[in-house]
Amino acid sequence: MSADHTRDPCPIVILNDFGGAFSMGVIGGCVWHGIKGFRNSPYGERGYGAISAIKARAPVVGGNFGVWGGLFSTFDCSVKAVRKREDAWNAVIAGFFTGGALAIRGGWRHTRNSAITCACLLGVFEGVGMMMQRFMAQPTMAPQYPDQPLTA
Amino acid sequence: MSWLFGGKTEQPKKEESLQQTLGFDPAQVSDVSSILSAPGVLDSARLHPLAGLDKGIEYLDLEEEQLNNVEGAQGLIPSRSWTDDLCYGTGAVYLLGLGIGGAYGFQEGVKNLPKNAPPRLQLNTILNHITKRGPYLGNSAGVLALTYNLIDSSLDGFRGKHDDINSVAAGALAGAIFRSSAGLRPMGYSTVLMAGAAGAWCGLKRLLA
Amino acid sequence: MSNILSVFNPSPSRDLAPSEADCLPCTLIQSVFAIGGGIYLNSSLPFTEGKENKIDFKKHPLWWQKSVRGIGILLIGLGAYRFGEVGQIVYKKKFE
């Protein structure tokens, strides 16, 4: 396969994002709910409490993360296909739709807030990523010496 | 097919490649002057130490281009590393679980349809059942696949190659871990089931490849 | 490559080539997704809560329900349009 990752067809990218987000969610959920279950259990049952909390909650966290990732990726692909362009706005628009779609059951206020928050967050991420990229790619500039020695 | 037809095409190809690297055809050389007079041999543009820079920097994308280089690890989708395997495998199995769970919920919903209710309510009942069953099965299947893929990749890295034994062992281990807190008997069942599923997947991969 | 990672490591912006635009699986997925989403938005599932399928009119005022349903209908339309494009791509591939 070529090194040009951007040409991967959309369904594969969505699958990849979904799986990656799910895995991240499950692993993070294991850590989070393991600690929480451990701390919320009485002495002597802490190991058991941690494991039962992980078993009950970690897959759900993973599922939520996965749904977010898959939905975002699908929206990103769709927006890309509709706009026929690939740039930073795709992620922001996709984030707006994702946040809105996931919050739709919570009412219109919740939907609006969530959509705007999600879009802003993704815009910030995108901006930071761009800045980091520019920062890394910049050639180290030589210090500029004055042409003539300074007259003291 | 090169083992079948390779014998015939090998020879001219070799000569051609020799001609390309030397800049002349070794079979037609009689003396030195004919070499030097051949076009392109003393081309200053090619002999310059910085020749070929216009092609760009090629070594930069070598790392990226490399596919998974563990022996026998090439599956159905081109994967570049174990993280790709993990993502694709987990995502696909989750969606499979979601689909099966959704189908089960669908038939359950159809069975429990309220009698002579408006169609919107009927649709709601079915959707409720689907959303109850689908994600649960999907989550479980996804966690199983995640565990399986993690163990499988670790085994691959440990043994330096990928084969069916790895997959079956990883399946068995994943099944054992998944039901480890439910007691010995369910653990045994899930171990056998997962090992069987991993074996079946290997067979299917062989069949499709 | 993943769309999520490309948020943190954005590739330079560019217009898509026409060969990328008529990608059959992408269009098909989008079509199915749009139709499914439209059906979901048009059911009362986004508004109901609990077992009795009650609708909280404070959380979901009528204008909101109507606009969500409208978006759902738009989505179904988009899905149908994309489905037509799928047919177009298949037709082109078959008869060229």
Short mmCIF file of C-alpha atoms in Angstrom, two decimals, chain B:
data_model
loop_
_atom_site.label_atom_id
_atom_site.label_comp_id
_atom_site.label_asym_id
_atom_site.label_seq_id
_atom_site.Cartn_x
_atom_site.Cartn_y
_atom_site.Cartn_z
CA MET B 1 2.88 -17.75 -11.16
CA SER B 2 6.58 -16.97 -11.37
CA TRP B 3 7.45 -20.52 -10.45
CA LEU B 4 5.60 -21.65 -13.56
CA PHE B 5 6.69 -19.20 -16.19
CA GLY B 6 9.69 -17.72 -14.47
CA GLY B 7 12.31 -19.74 -16.37
CA LYS B 8 11.69 -18.09 -19.69
CA THR B 9 11.42 -14.47 -18.72
CA GLU B 10 14.28 -14.39 -16.26
CA GLN B 11 17.18 -14.20 -18.72
CA PRO B 12 16.29 -11.18 -20.87
CA LYS B 13 15.16 -9.29 -17.81
CA LYS B 14 18.53 -9.81 -16.15
CA GLU B 15 20.43 -8.56 -19.19
CA GLU B 16 18.17 -5.59 -19.44
CA SER B 17 18.72 -4.67 -15.83
CA LEU B 18 22.47 -5.05 -16.31
CA GLN B 19 22.26 -2.75 -19.27
CA GLN B 20 20.39 -0.26 -17.16
CA THR B 21 22.88 -0.24 -14.34
CA LEU B 22 25.97 -0.14 -16.55
CA GLY B 23 24.64 2.26 -19.14
CA PHE B 24 25.68 -0.02 -22.00
CA ASP B 25 25.03 -3.50 -23.21
CA PRO B 26 27.87 -5.82 -22.13
CA ALA B 27 27.23 -8.16 -25.03
CA GLN B 28 28.06 -5.52 -27.61
CA VAL B 29 31.27 -4.19 -26.11
CA SER B 30 34.40 -4.62 -28.19
CA ASP B 31 36.73 -1.95 -26.84
CA VAL B 32 36.87 0.98 -24.46
CA SER B 33 36.14 3.69 -26.98
CA SER B 34 32.79 2.17 -27.83
CA ILE B 35 31.88 2.36 -24.15
CA LEU B 36 32.86 5.98 -23.85
CA SER B 37 31.11 6.98 -27.02
CA ALA B 38 27.84 5.38 -25.97
CA PRO B 39 25.22 8.04 -25.30
CA GLY B 40 24.47 8.79 -21.71
CA VAL B 41 27.52 7.24 -20.12
CA LEU B 42 29.45 10.40 -19.47
CA ASP B 43 26.42 12.54 -18.88
CA SER B 44 27.58 15.18 -16.42
CA ALA B 45 24.09 15.60 -15.01
CA ARG B 46 24.05 11.99 -13.88
CA LEU B 47 27.60 11.84 -12.61
CA HIS B 48 27.29 14.88 -10.43
CA PRO B 49 27.42 13.98 -6.72
CA LEU B 50 24.13 15.75 -6.10
CA ALA B 51 22.35 14.04 -8.98
CA GLY B 52 18.85 12.76 -8.38
CA LEU B 53 17.93 15.28 -5.71
CA ASP B 54 14.96 16.45 -7.70
CA LYS B 55 13.17 13.24 -6.81
CA GLY B 56 12.66 14.60 -3.33
CA ILE B 57 13.65 13.04 -0.07
CA GLU B 58 12.59 9.44 -0.29
CA TYR B 59 13.83 8.07 2.98
CA LEU B 60 11.43 10.19 4.96
CA ASP B 61 8.36 8.16 4.12
CA LEU B 62 10.01 4.76 4.38
CA GLU B 63 8.91 4.39 7.96
CA GLU B 64 5.35 5.28 7.13
CA GLU B 65 5.07 3.11 4.09
CA GLN B 66 6.12 -0.03 5.81
CA LEU B 67 3.36 -2.52 6.36
CA ASN B 68 3.25 -4.79 9.35
CA ASN B 69 6.46 -6.76 9.10
CA VAL B 70 5.73 -9.60 11.49
CA GLU B 71 5.85 -12.78 9.46
CA GLY B 72 2.46 -13.95 8.27
CA ALA B 73 0.62 -11.00 9.73
CA GLN B 74 -0.94 -9.77 6.50
CA GLY B 75 -4.66 -10.05 6.92
CA LEU B 76 -7.58 -8.97 4.79
CA ILE B 77 -7.12 -5.25 5.34
CA PRO B 78 -3.64 -3.83 4.88
CA SER B 79 -2.42 -3.06 8.36
CA ARG B 80 0.58 -0.97 9.20
CA SER B 81 1.09 -1.95 12.80
CA TRP B 82 -0.48 -3.77 15.67
CA THR B 83 -2.51 -0.71 16.57
CA ASP B 84 -4.17 -0.89 13.16
CA ASP B 85 -4.98 -4.56 13.76
CA LEU B 86 -6.42 -3.64 17.12
CA CYS B 87 -8.57 -0.83 15.79
CA TYR B 88 -9.90 -2.65 12.75
CA GLY B 89 -10.51 -5.91 14.60
CA THR B 90 -12.22 -4.31 17.57
CA GLY B 91 -14.34 -2.04 15.42
CA ALA B 92 -15.43 -4.82 13.10
CA VAL B 93 -16.31 -7.22 15.92
CA TYR B 94 -18.17 -4.50 17.81
CA LEU B 95 -20.25 -3.68 14.76
CA LEU B 96 -20.89 -7.38 14.21
CA GLY B 97 -22.08 -7.74 17.79
CA LEU B 98 -24.17 -4.60 17.42
CA GLY B 99 -25.75 -5.98 14.27
CA ILE B 100 -26.52 -9.40 15.76
CA GLY B 101 -27.82 -7.86 18.97
CA GLY B 102 -29.89 -5.41 16.96
CA ALA B 103 -31.37 -8.21 14.87
CA TYR B 104 -32.22 -10.15 18.01
CA GLY B 105 -33.81 -7.05 19.53
CA PHE B 106 -35.70 -6.47 16.29
CA GLN B 107 -37.33 -9.88 16.31
CA GLU B 108 -38.01 -9.52 20.03
CA GLY B 109 -39.68 -6.19 19.38
CA VAL B 110 -41.76 -7.58 16.54
CA LYS B 111 -42.89 -10.39 18.83
CA ASN B 112 -43.92 -7.97 21.58
CA LEU B 113 -45.72 -5.47 19.35
CA PRO B 114 -48.62 -3.79 21.13
CA LYS B 115 -51.88 -4.74 19.50
CA ASN B 116 -53.69 -2.11 17.39
CA ALA B 117 -51.40 0.73 18.37
CA PRO B 118 -50.55 3.63 16.03
CA PRO B 119 -47.62 2.88 13.70
CA ARG B 120 -45.38 5.43 15.38
CA LEU B 121 -45.74 3.61 18.67
CA GLN B 122 -45.01 0.30 16.98
CA LEU B 123 -41.86 1.71 15.42
CA ASN B 124 -40.92 3.01 18.86
CA THR B 125 -41.32 -0.39 20.46
CA ILE B 126 -39.07 -2.01 17.89
CA LEU B 127 -36.44 0.71 18.17
CA ASN B 128 -36.52 0.42 21.96
CA HIS B 129 -35.84 -3.29 21.80
CA ILE B 130 -33.05 -2.81 19.26
CA THR B 131 -31.33 -0.14 21.33
CA LYS B 132 -31.62 -2.31 24.42
CA ARG B 133 -30.07 -5.44 22.93
CA GLY B 134 -27.65 -4.12 20.35
CA PRO B 135 -25.23 -2.03 22.41
CA TYR B 136 -25.01 -4.61 25.19
CA LEU B 137 -23.92 -7.40 22.88
CA GLY B 138 -21.72 -4.98 20.97
CA ASN B 139 -19.93 -3.86 24.12
CA SER B 140 -19.26 -7.43 25.23
CA ALA B 141 -18.07 -8.48 21.81
CA GLY B 142 -15.89 -5.39 21.53
CA VAL B 143 -14.21 -6.04 24.87
CA LEU B 144 -13.59 -9.65 23.89
CA ALA B 145 -12.08 -8.59 20.58
CA LEU B 146 -9.96 -5.96 22.28
CA THR B 147 -8.55 -8.50 24.74
CA TYR B 148 -8.02 -11.01 21.96
CA ASN B 149 -6.18 -8.52 19.77
CA LEU B 150 -3.98 -7.29 22.60
CA ILE B 151 -2.96 -10.84 23.53
CA ASP B 152 -2.55 -11.85 19.90
CA SER B 153 -0.26 -8.91 19.15
CA SER B 154 1.77 -9.55 22.27
CA LEU B 155 2.20 -13.20 21.29
CA ASP B 156 3.18 -12.14 17.78
CA GLY B 157 5.80 -9.80 19.13
CA PHE B 158 6.99 -12.39 21.62
CA ARG B 159 7.39 -15.22 19.13
CA GLY B 160 8.36 -13.04 16.19
CA LYS B 161 5.81 -14.55 13.84
CA HIS B 162 2.11 -14.84 13.39
CA ASP B 163 0.37 -18.17 12.90
CA ASP B 164 -2.81 -19.98 13.76
CA ILE B 165 -1.48 -21.31 17.06
CA ASN B 166 -1.07 -17.74 18.25
CA SER B 167 -4.60 -16.87 17.32
CA VAL B 168 -6.16 -19.89 18.97
CA ALA B 169 -4.09 -19.43 22.12
CA ALA B 170 -4.99 -15.74 22.23
CA GLY B 171 -8.65 -16.62 21.78
CA ALA B 172 -8.53 -19.13 24.61
CA LEU B 173 -6.79 -16.67 26.92
CA ALA B 174 -9.18 -13.87 26.06
CA GLY B 175 -12.16 -16.11 26.75
CA ALA B 176 -10.67 -17.20 30.05
CA ILE B 177 -10.02 -13.63 31.17
CA PHE B 178 -13.44 -12.44 30.05
CA ARG B 179 -15.33 -14.85 32.30
CA SER B 180 -12.66 -15.26 34.94
CA SER B 181 -14.79 -13.91 37.78
CA ALA B 182 -17.86 -16.04 37.02
CA GLY B 183 -16.48 -19.35 38.22
CA LEU B 184 -14.61 -22.24 36.69
CA ARG B 185 -17.33 -23.74 34.54
CA PRO B 186 -18.40 -20.58 32.64
CA MET B 187 -14.72 -19.79 32.27
CA GLY B 188 -14.10 -23.16 30.64
CA TYR B 189 -17.07 -22.70 28.32
CA SER B 190 -15.99 -19.26 27.19
CA THR B 191 -12.39 -20.43 26.76
CA VAL B 192 -13.43 -23.25 24.46
CA LEU B 193 -15.89 -21.04 22.62
CA MET B 194 -13.36 -18.27 22.00
CA ALA B 195 -10.62 -20.69 20.94
CA GLY B 196 -13.09 -22.22 18.51
CA ALA B 197 -14.08 -18.81 17.21
CA ALA B 198 -10.42 -17.83 16.72
CA GLY B 199 -9.78 -21.10 14.89
CA ALA B 200 -12.81 -20.56 12.68
CA TRP B 201 -11.62 -17.04 11.88
CA CYS B 202 -8.20 -18.39 10.90
CA GLY B 203 -9.85 -20.94 8.62
CA LEU B 204 -12.04 -18.27 7.06
CA LYS B 205 -9.00 -16.05 6.47
CA ARG B 206 -7.24 -18.93 4.74
CA LEU B 207 -10.29 -19.51 2.61
CA LEU B 208 -10.57 -15.88 1.54
CA ALA B 209 -6.88 -15.20 0.99
#
